[in-house]
């Protein structure tokens, strides 16, 4: 049976849509209970980053996989893994209002940072390295040379999982948000 990219892209778009739906419903609850929540601007900046990340990931999915003519089953498994990972990032980062400890976004951020940032690191690694191994005939060393920046990003996000320093998270959130916005507009 020949599988069409249309079917796969619809499935992946549904998973991305579920992630966005969860995030937006959580943010709507936060806005409804605005005065009851202890806000944390670092959390809000990272949430903006995640919204742009899901858009960039969706765009990258179509860019990377849209030209595949012969679909192998492990391609679908790989894409499902990436999409599931992105969903887990959103589900881990955005807690419902009633799930917030102390009704504090800072407490919630510090509690969930490890699974969120490790998952983001895995996303960058799978998108930057593993997907290229599947889609091209290039060897691992060549791909790492060409996509070294994504390997470094993976390492930086994994590092953020273990850092509690507020200043580092503030600077990182602003840096990565600006980087993602610029890389979405300008092709590096």
Coordinates of N, CA, C and O in Angstrom, one line a residue, residues 6-186:
X6 N 0.2 13.4 2.4 CA -1.0 14.1 2.8 C -1.6 13.4 4.1 O -1.9 14.1 5.1
X7 N -1.6 12.1 4.1 CA -2.1 11.4 5.3 C -1.2 11.6 6.5 O -1.7 11.8 7.6
X8 N 0.1 11.5 6.2 CA 1.1 11.6 7.3 C 1.0 13.1 7.9 O 1.0 13.3 9.1
X9 N 1.0 14.0 7.0 CA 1.0 15.4 7.4 C -0.3 15.8 8.2 O -0.2 16.6 9.1
X10 N -1.4 15.2 7.8 CA -2.6 15.4 8.5 C -2.5 14.9 10.0 O -2.9 15.5 10.9
X11 N -2.0 13.7 10.1 CA -1.8 13.0 11.4 C -0.9 13.9 12.3 O -1.2 14.2 13.4
X12 N 0.2 14.3 11.7 CA 1.2 15.1 12.5 C 0.6 16.5 12.9 O 0.8 16.9 14.0
X13 N -0.1 17.1 11.9 CA -0.8 18.3 12.2 C -1.8 18.2 13.4 O -2.0 19.1 14.2
X14 N -2.5 17.1 13.5 CA -3.4 16.8 14.6 C -2.7 16.8 15.9 O -3.1 17.3 16.9
X15 N -1.5 16.1 15.9 CA -0.7 16.0 17.2 C -0.3 17.4 17.6 O -0.4 17.8 18.7
X16 N 0.2 18.2 16.6 CA 0.7 19.6 16.9 C -0.5 20.4 17.4 O -0.4 21.2 18.3
X17 N -1.7 20.2 16.7 CA -2.9 20.9 17.1 C -3.3 20.6 18.6 O -3.8 21.5 19.3
X18 N -3.2 19.3 18.9 CA -3.5 18.9 20.3 C -2.6 19.6 21.3 O -3.0 20.1 22.4
X19 N -1.3 19.7 21.0 CA -0.3 20.4 21.8 C -0.7 21.9 22.0 O -0.7 22.4 23.1
X20 N -1.0 22.5 20.9 CA -1.4 23.9 20.9 C -2.7 24.1 21.7 O -2.8 25.1 22.5
X21 N -3.6 23.2 21.5 CA -4.9 23.3 22.2 C -4.7 23.2 23.7 O -5.3 24.0 24.5
X22 N -3.9 22.3 24.1 CA -3.6 22.2 25.5 C -2.9 23.5 26.1 O -3.4 24.0 27.1
X23 N -1.9 24.0 25.4 CA -1.3 25.2 25.8 C -2.2 26.4 25.9 O -2.2 27.1 26.9
X24 N -3.0 26.6 24.9 CA -3.9 27.7 24.9 C -5.0 27.6 26.0 O -5.4 28.6 26.6
X25 N -5.5 26.4 26.2 CA -6.5 26.2 27.3 C -5.9 26.5 28.7 O -6.5 27.1 29.5
X26 N -4.6 26.1 28.9 CA -3.9 26.5 30.1 C -3.7 28.0 30.3 O -4.0 28.5 31.3
X27 N -3.3 28.6 29.2 CA -3.1 30.1 29.2 C -4.4 30.8 29.5 O -4.5 31.7 30.2
X28 N -5.5 30.3 28.9 CA -6.8 30.9 29.1 C -7.2 30.8 30.6 O -7.7 31.8 31.1
X29 N -6.9 29.7 31.2 CA -7.1 29.5 32.6 C -6.3 30.5 33.4 O -6.7 31.1 34.4
X30 N -5.0 30.7 33.0 CA -4.1 31.6 33.7 C -4.7 33.0 33.6 O -4.6 33.8 34.6
X31 N -5.2 33.4 32.4 CA -5.7 34.7 32.3 C -7.0 34.9 33.0 O -7.3 36.0 33.6
X32 N -7.8 33.9 33.1 CA -9.1 34.0 33.9 C -8.8 34.1 35.4 O -9.5 34.7 36.1
X33 N -7.7 33.6 35.9 CA -7.3 33.6 37.3 C -6.0 34.5 37.4 O -5.2 34.3 38.3
X34 N -5.9 35.5 36.6 CA -4.7 36.4 36.6 C -4.3 36.9 37.9 O -3.1 36.8 38.2
X35 N -5.2 37.3 38.7 CA -4.8 37.9 40.0 C -4.5 36.9 41.1 O -3.8 37.2 42.1
X36 N -4.8 35.6 40.8 CA -4.6 34.5 41.8 C -3.2 33.9 41.6 O -2.7 33.1 42.4
X37 N -2.6 34.2 40.4 CA -1.3 33.5 40.1 C -0.2 34.4 40.4 O -0.2 35.7 40.1
X38 N 0.9 33.8 40.8 CA 2.2 34.6 41.0 C 2.9 34.4 39.6 O 3.4 33.3 39.3
X39 N 3.0 35.4 38.9 CA 3.5 35.4 37.5 C 5.1 35.4 37.5 O 5.7 35.9 38.5
X40 N 5.6 34.8 36.5 CA 7.1 34.7 36.4 C 7.4 34.9 34.9 O 7.0 34.2 34.0
X41 N 8.0 36.1 34.7 CA 8.3 36.5 33.3 C 9.1 35.5 32.5 O 9.0 35.4 31.3
X42 N 10.0 34.8 33.2 CA 10.8 33.8 32.4 C 9.9 32.8 31.9 O 10.1 32.3 30.7
X43 N 8.9 32.3 32.7 CA 7.9 31.3 32.2 C 7.2 31.9 30.9 O 7.0 31.1 30.0
X44 N 6.8 33.1 31.0 CA 6.0 33.7 29.9 C 6.9 33.8 28.6 O 6.4 33.5 27.5
X45 N 8.2 34.1 28.8 CA 9.1 34.2 27.6 C 9.3 32.8 27.0 O 9.2 32.6 25.8
X46 N 9.5 31.8 27.9 CA 9.7 30.4 27.4 C 8.4 29.9 26.7 O 8.4 29.2 25.7
X47 N 7.2 30.4 27.2 CA 6.0 29.9 26.6 C 5.9 30.5 25.2 O 5.5 29.9 24.2
X48 N 6.3 31.8 25.0 CA 6.4 32.4 23.7 C 7.3 31.6 22.8 O 7.0 31.3 21.6
X49 N 8.5 31.3 23.3 CA 9.4 30.4 22.6 C 8.8 29.1 22.1 O 8.9 28.8 20.9
X50 N 8.0 28.5 23.0 CA 7.4 27.2 22.6 C 6.4 27.4 21.5 O 6.2 26.6 20.6
X51 N 5.6 28.5 21.5 CA 4.7 28.7 20.5 C 5.4 28.9 19.1 O 4.9 28.4 18.1
X52 N 6.5 29.7 19.1 CA 7.2 29.8 17.9 C 7.9 28.5 17.5 O 8.0 28.2 16.3
X53 N 8.3 27.8 18.5 CA 9.0 26.5 18.2 C 8.0 25.5 17.5 O 8.4 24.8 16.5
X54 N 6.8 25.4 17.9 CA 5.9 24.5 17.3 C 5.6 24.9 15.9 O 5.5 24.1 15.0
X55 N 5.5 26.2 15.6 CA 5.3 26.7 14.2 C 6.5 26.4 13.4 O 6.4 25.9 12.2
X56 N 7.7 26.6 13.9 CA 8.9 26.3 13.2 C 9.1 24.8 12.9 O 9.5 24.4 11.9
X57 N 8.7 24.0 13.9 CA 8.8 22.5 13.8 C 7.8 22.0 12.7 O 8.1 21.2 11.9
X58 N 6.6 22.6 12.7 CA 5.6 22.2 11.7 C 6.1 22.6 10.3 O 6.1 21.8 9.4
X59 N 6.7 23.8 10.2 CA 7.2 24.2 8.9 C 8.4 23.3 8.5 O 8.5 22.9 7.4
X60 N 9.3 23.0 9.5 CA 10.4 22.2 9.2 C 10.0 20.8 8.8 O 10.7 20.1 8.0
X61 N 8.9 20.3 9.4 CA 8.4 18.9 9.0 C 8.1 18.9 7.5 O 8.5 18.0 6.8
X62 N 7.4 19.9 7.1 CA 7.0 20.0 5.7 C 8.2 20.2 4.8 O 8.3 19.6 3.7
X63 N 9.2 21.0 5.2 CA 10.4 21.2 4.5 C 11.2 20.0 4.3 O 11.7 19.6 3.2
X64 N 11.4 19.3 5.4 CA 12.2 18.1 5.4 C 11.6 16.9 4.8 O 12.2 16.1 4.0
X65 N 10.3 16.6 5.1 CA 9.7 15.4 4.7 C 8.7 15.5 3.5 O 8.3 14.5 2.9
X66 N 8.4 16.7 3.0 CA 7.5 16.9 2.0 C 7.9 16.4 0.6 O 7.1 16.1 -0.2
X67 N 9.2 16.2 0.4 CA 9.7 15.8 -0.9 C 10.0 14.2 -0.9 O 10.4 13.7 -1.9
X68 N 9.7 13.6 0.2 CA 10.0 12.1 0.2 C 8.9 11.4 -0.7 O 7.7 11.7 -0.6
X69 N 9.4 10.6 -1.6 CA 8.5 9.9 -2.5 C 8.3 8.5 -2.1 O 7.2 8.0 -2.4
X70 N 9.2 7.9 -1.5 CA 9.0 6.5 -1.1 C 9.1 6.4 0.4 O 10.1 6.6 1.0
X71 N 7.9 6.2 1.0 CA 7.8 6.1 2.5 C 8.1 4.8 3.1 O 7.6 3.8 2.6
X72 N 9.0 4.8 4.0 CA 9.3 3.5 4.7 C 8.6 3.6 6.1 O 8.4 4.7 6.6
X73 N 8.3 2.4 6.6 CA 7.6 2.4 7.9 C 8.3 3.1 9.0 O 7.7 3.8 9.9
X74 N 9.6 2.9 9.1 CA 10.4 3.6 10.2 C 10.4 5.1 10.0 O 10.6 5.8 11.0
X75 N 10.2 5.6 8.8 CA 10.0 7.1 8.7 C 8.8 7.5 9.5 O 8.9 8.5 10.3
X76 N 7.7 6.8 9.4 CA 6.5 7.2 10.2 C 6.8 7.1 11.7 O 6.4 7.9 12.4
X77 N 7.4 6.0 12.1 CA 7.7 5.8 13.5 C 8.6 7.0 14.0 O 8.4 7.5 15.1
X78 N 9.6 7.4 13.2 CA 10.5 8.5 13.6 C 9.7 9.8 13.7 O 9.8 10.5 14.7
X79 N 8.8 10.1 12.7 CA 8.0 11.3 12.7 C 7.1 11.3 13.9 O 6.8 12.3 14.6
X80 N 6.5 10.1 14.2 CA 5.6 10.0 15.4 C 6.4 10.2 16.7 O 5.8 10.9 17.6
X81 N 7.6 9.7 16.7 CA 8.4 10.0 17.9 C 8.7 11.5 18.1 O 8.5 12.0 19.2
X82 N 9.1 12.2 17.0 CA 9.3 13.6 17.1 C 8.1 14.4 17.5 O 8.1 15.3 18.4
X83 N 7.0 14.0 16.9 CA 5.7 14.7 17.2 C 5.3 14.5 18.6 O 4.8 15.4 19.3
X84 N 5.4 13.2 19.0 CA 5.0 12.9 20.4 C 5.9 13.6 21.4 O 5.4 14.1 22.5
X85 N 7.2 13.8 21.1 CA 8.1 14.5 21.9 C 7.7 15.9 22.1 O 7.7 16.5 23.2
X86 N 7.3 16.5 21.0 CA 6.9 17.9 21.0 C 5.6 18.1 21.8 O 5.5 19.0 22.6
X87 N 4.7 17.1 21.7 CA 3.5 17.2 22.5 C 3.9 17.1 24.0 O 3.3 17.8 24.8
X88 N 4.8 16.2 24.3 CA 5.2 16.0 25.7 C 5.8 17.3 26.3 O 5.6 17.6 27.5
X89 N 6.6 18.0 25.4 CA 7.1 19.3 25.9 C 6.0 20.2 26.3 O 6.0 20.8 27.4
X90 N 5.0 20.3 25.5 CA 3.9 21.2 25.7 C 3.1 20.8 27.0 O 2.7 21.6 27.8
X91 N 2.8 19.5 27.0 CA 2.1 18.9 28.2 C 2.8 19.1 29.5 O 2.2 19.4 30.5
X92 N 4.2 19.0 29.4 CA 5.0 19.1 30.6 C 5.1 20.6 31.1 O 5.2 20.9 32.2
X93 N 5.2 21.5 30.1 CA 5.4 22.9 30.4 C 4.1 23.6 30.9 O 4.2 24.4 31.8
X94 N 3.0 23.3 30.2 CA 1.8 24.0 30.5 C 0.9 23.1 31.4 O 0.3 22.1 31.0
X95 N 0.9 23.5 32.7 CA 0.0 22.8 33.7 C -1.3 23.6 33.7 O -1.4 24.8 33.6
X96 N -2.4 22.8 34.0 CA -3.7 23.5 34.2 C -3.6 24.3 35.5 O -2.8 24.0 36.4
X97 N -4.5 25.3 35.6 CA -4.5 26.2 36.7 C -4.6 25.4 38.1 O -3.8 25.7 39.0
X98 N -5.5 24.4 38.1 CA -5.6 23.6 39.4 C -4.4 22.8 39.7 O -4.3 22.3 40.8
X99 N -3.5 22.6 38.8 CA -2.3 21.8 39.0 C -1.1 22.6 39.4 O -0.1 22.0 39.8
X100 N -1.2 23.9 39.4 CA -0.1 24.8 39.8 C 0.1 24.7 41.3 O -0.8 25.0 42.1
X101 N 1.4 24.4 41.7 CA 1.7 24.4 43.1 C 1.8 25.8 43.5 O 2.5 26.7 42.8
X102 N 1.3 26.2 44.6 CA 1.3 27.5 45.2 C 0.8 28.6 44.2 O 1.1 29.8 44.4
X103 N 0.1 28.2 43.2 CA -0.4 29.1 42.1 C 0.8 30.0 41.6 O 0.6 31.1 41.3
X104 N 1.9 29.4 41.5 CA 3.1 30.1 41.1 C 3.7 29.5 39.8 O 4.0 28.4 39.8
X105 N 3.9 30.4 38.8 CA 4.5 29.9 37.6 C 6.0 29.7 37.7 O 6.5 28.8 37.0
X106 N 6.6 30.3 38.7 CA 8.0 30.1 38.9 C 8.2 28.7 39.5 O 9.1 27.9 39.1
X107 N 7.4 28.3 40.5 CA 7.4 27.0 41.1 C 7.2 25.9 40.1 O 7.9 24.9 40.0
X108 N 6.2 26.2 39.2 CA 5.8 25.2 38.2 C 7.0 25.1 37.2 O 7.3 24.0 36.7
X109 N 7.6 26.2 36.8 CA 8.7 26.2 35.9 C 9.9 25.4 36.4 O 10.5 24.6 35.7
X110 N 10.3 25.7 37.7 CA 11.4 24.9 38.3 C 11.1 23.5 38.4 O 12.0 22.6 38.3
X111 N 9.8 23.1 38.7 CA 9.4 21.7 38.9 C 9.5 21.0 37.5 O 9.9 19.8 37.5
X112 N 9.1 21.6 36.4 CA 9.0 20.9 35.2 C 10.2 21.2 34.2 O 10.2 20.6 33.1
X113 N 11.2 21.9 34.6 CA 12.2 22.3 33.7 C 13.0 21.1 33.2 O 13.4 21.1 32.0
X114 N 13.3 20.1 34.0 CA 14.1 18.9 33.5 C 13.4 18.2 32.4 O 14.0 18.0 31.3
X115 N 12.2 17.7 32.5 CA 11.6 17.0 31.3 C 11.4 17.9 30.1 O 11.6 17.5 29.0
X116 N 11.1 19.2 30.4 CA 10.9 20.1 29.2 C 12.2 20.3 28.5 O 12.2 20.1 27.2
X117 N 13.2 20.7 29.1 CA 14.5 21.1 28.4 C 15.2 19.8 27.9 O 15.8 19.9 26.8
X118 N 15.1 18.7 28.5 CA 15.7 17.5 28.0 C 14.9 17.1 26.7 O 15.5 16.7 25.7
X119 N 13.6 17.2 26.7 CA 12.8 16.9 25.6 C 13.1 17.9 24.4 O 13.2 17.5 23.2
X120 N 13.3 19.1 24.7 CA 13.6 20.1 23.7 C 15.0 19.8 23.1 O 15.2 19.8 21.9
X121 N 15.9 19.4 23.9 CA 17.3 19.0 23.5 C 17.1 17.8 22.5 O 17.8 17.8 21.5
X122 N 16.3 16.8 22.9 CA 16.1 15.7 22.0 C 15.5 16.1 20.7 O 15.8 15.5 19.6
X123 N 14.5 17.0 20.8 CA 13.9 17.5 19.5 C 14.9 18.1 18.6 O 14.9 17.8 17.4
X124 N 15.8 19.0 19.1 CA 16.8 19.6 18.2 C 17.8 18.5 17.7 O 18.2 18.6 16.5
X125 N 18.1 17.5 18.5 CA 19.0 16.5 18.1 C 18.4 15.6 17.0 O 19.0 15.3 16.0
X126 N 17.1 15.2 17.2 CA 16.5 14.4 16.2 C 16.2 15.1 14.9 O 16.4 14.6 13.9
X127 N 15.8 16.4 15.0 CA 15.6 17.2 13.8 C 16.9 17.5 13.1 O 16.9 17.4 11.9
X128 N 17.9 17.8 13.8 CA 19.1 18.2 13.2 C 20.0 17.1 12.7 O 20.6 17.2 11.7
X129 N 20.1 16.0 13.4 CA 21.0 14.9 13.1 C 20.3 13.7 12.6 O 20.5 13.2 11.5
X130 N 19.4 13.1 13.4 CA 18.8 11.8 13.1 C 17.9 11.9 11.8 O 18.0 11.0 11.0
X131 N 17.2 13.0 11.7 CA 16.3 13.1 10.5 C 17.2 13.2 9.2 O 16.9 12.6 8.2
X132 N 18.3 13.8 9.3 CA 19.2 13.9 8.2 C 19.9 12.6 7.8 O 20.2 12.3 6.7
X133 N 20.1 11.8 8.9 CA 20.7 10.4 8.6 C 19.6 9.6 7.9 O 20.0 8.8 7.0
X134 N 18.4 9.8 8.2 CA 17.3 9.0 7.5 C 17.1 9.6 6.0 O 16.8 8.8 5.1
X135 N 17.2 10.9 5.9 CA 16.8 11.5 4.6 C 17.9 11.6 3.6 O 17.7 11.8 2.4
X136 N 19.2 11.6 4.0 CA 20.3 11.8 3.1 C 21.2 10.6 3.1 O 21.1 9.7 4.0
X137 N 22.1 10.6 2.2 CA 23.2 9.5 2.1 C 24.4 9.9 2.9 O 25.4 9.2 2.9
X138 N 24.4 11.1 3.5 CA 25.6 11.6 4.2 C 25.8 10.8 5.5 O 24.9 10.3 6.1
X139 N 27.1 10.7 5.8 CA 27.5 10.0 7.0 C 27.3 10.9 8.3 O 27.1 12.1 8.2
X140 N 27.3 10.3 9.4 CA 27.1 10.9 10.7 C 28.1 12.1 10.9 O 27.7 13.2 11.2
X141 N 29.4 11.9 10.6 CA 30.4 12.9 10.8 C 30.1 14.1 9.9 O 30.2 15.3 10.4
X142 N 29.7 13.9 8.7 CA 29.4 15.0 7.7 C 28.2 15.8 8.2 O 28.2 17.0 8.2
X143 N 27.2 15.1 8.7 CA 26.0 15.7 9.1 C 26.3 16.6 10.4 O 25.8 17.7 10.5
X144 N 27.1 16.0 11.3 CA 27.4 16.8 12.5 C 28.2 18.0 12.1 O 28.0 19.1 12.7
X145 N 29.1 17.9 11.2 CA 29.9 19.1 10.8 C 29.0 20.2 10.2 O 29.1 21.3 10.5
X146 N 28.0 19.8 9.4 CA 27.1 20.7 8.7 C 26.2 21.3 9.7 O 25.8 22.5 9.7
X147 N 25.7 20.5 10.6 CA 24.7 20.9 11.6 C 25.2 21.0 13.0 O 24.5 20.7 14.0
X148 N 26.4 21.4 13.2 CA 27.1 21.5 14.5 C 26.3 22.4 15.4 O 26.2 22.2 16.6
X149 N 25.7 23.5 14.8 CA 25.0 24.4 15.7 C 23.8 23.8 16.4 O 23.5 24.0 17.5
X150 N 23.1 22.8 15.7 CA 22.0 22.1 16.3 C 22.5 21.2 17.4 O 21.8 20.9 18.4
X151 N 23.6 20.6 17.2 CA 24.2 19.7 18.3 C 24.5 20.6 19.5 O 24.2 20.2 20.6
X152 N 25.1 21.8 19.3 CA 25.4 22.7 20.4 C 24.1 23.1 21.1 O 24.0 23.2 22.3
X153 N 23.0 23.4 20.3 CA 21.7 23.8 20.9 C 21.2 22.7 21.7 O 20.7 22.9 22.8
X154 N 21.3 21.5 21.2 CA 20.9 20.3 22.0 C 21.6 20.2 23.4 O 20.9 20.0 24.4
X155 N 22.9 20.5 23.4 CA 23.7 20.5 24.6 C 23.2 21.6 25.5 O 23.1 21.4 26.7
X156 N 23.0 22.8 24.9 CA 22.6 23.9 25.8 C 21.2 23.7 26.4 O 21.1 24.0 27.6
X157 N 20.3 23.2 25.7 CA 19.0 22.9 26.2 C 19.0 21.8 27.3 O 18.4 21.9 28.3
X158 N 19.8 20.8 27.1 CA 20.0 19.8 28.1 C 20.6 20.4 29.4 O 20.2 20.0 30.5
X159 N 21.5 21.3 29.2 CA 22.2 21.9 30.3 C 21.2 22.8 31.1 O 21.2 22.8 32.4
X160 N 20.2 23.4 30.4 CA 19.2 24.2 31.1 C 18.3 23.4 32.0 O 17.7 23.9 33.0
X161 N 18.2 22.1 31.8 CA 17.4 21.3 32.6 C 17.9 21.2 34.0 O 17.2 20.9 35.0
X162 N 19.2 21.4 34.2 CA 19.9 21.2 35.5 C 20.3 22.5 36.1 O 20.9 22.5 37.2
X163 N 20.0 23.6 35.5 CA 20.3 25.0 36.0 C 19.1 25.6 36.7 O 18.0 25.7 36.1
X164 N 19.3 26.1 37.9 CA 18.2 26.7 38.7 C 18.3 28.2 38.7 O 17.4 28.9 39.1
X165 N 19.4 28.7 38.2 CA 19.7 30.2 38.3 C 18.7 31.0 37.5 O 18.6 30.8 36.3
X166 N 18.0 31.9 38.1 CA 17.0 32.7 37.4 C 17.6 33.6 36.3 O 17.0 33.7 35.3
X167 N 18.7 34.2 36.6 CA 19.3 35.0 35.6 C 19.7 34.3 34.3 O 19.5 34.8 33.2
X168 N 20.3 33.1 34.5 CA 20.6 32.3 33.3 C 19.4 31.9 32.5 O 19.4 32.0 31.3
X169 N 18.3 31.6 33.2 CA 17.1 31.2 32.5 C 16.5 32.4 31.8 O 15.9 32.3 30.7
X170 N 16.6 33.6 32.4 CA 16.1 34.8 31.8 C 16.8 35.1 30.5 O 16.2 35.4 29.5
X171 N 18.1 35.2 30.6 CA 19.0 35.5 29.5 C 18.8 34.4 28.4 O 18.7 34.8 27.2
X172 N 18.8 33.2 28.8 CA 18.6 32.1 27.8 C 17.2 32.2 27.1 O 17.1 32.0 25.9
X173 N 16.2 32.5 27.9 CA 14.9 32.6 27.3 C 14.8 33.7 26.2 O 14.3 33.5 25.1
X174 N 15.4 34.8 26.6 CA 15.4 36.0 25.6 C 16.2 35.6 24.4 O 15.8 35.8 23.3
X175 N 17.4 35.1 24.7 CA 18.3 34.7 23.5 C 17.7 33.7 22.6 O 17.7 33.9 21.4
X176 N 17.1 32.6 23.1 CA 16.5 31.6 22.3 C 15.3 32.1 21.6 O 15.0 31.7 20.4
X177 N 14.5 32.9 22.2 CA 13.3 33.5 21.5 C 13.7 34.4 20.4 O 13.2 34.2 19.3
X178 N 14.7 35.2 20.6 CA 15.2 36.1 19.5 C 15.8 35.2 18.4 O 15.6 35.5 17.2
X179 N 16.6 34.2 18.8 CA 17.2 33.4 17.8 C 16.2 32.7 16.9 O 16.3 32.6 15.7
X180 N 15.1 32.1 17.6 CA 14.1 31.4 16.9 C 13.3 32.3 15.9 O 13.0 32.0 14.8
X181 N 13.0 33.5 16.4 CA 12.3 34.5 15.6 C 13.2 34.9 14.3 O 12.7 34.9 13.2
X182 N 14.5 35.2 14.6 CA 15.3 35.5 13.5 C 15.5 34.3 12.5 O 15.5 34.5 11.3
X183 N 15.7 33.2 13.0 CA 15.9 32.0 12.1 C 14.6 31.7 11.4 O 14.7 31.0 10.3
X184 N 13.5 32.1 11.9 CA 12.3 31.8 11.1 C 12.1 32.8 10.0 O 11.5 32.5 9.0
X185 N 12.7 34.0 10.2 CA 12.6 35.0 9.1 C 13.7 35.0 8.1 O 13.6 35.1 6.9
X186 N 14.9 34.7 8.7 CA 16.2 34.7 7.9 C 16.6 33.3 7.8 O 16.8 32.6 8.8

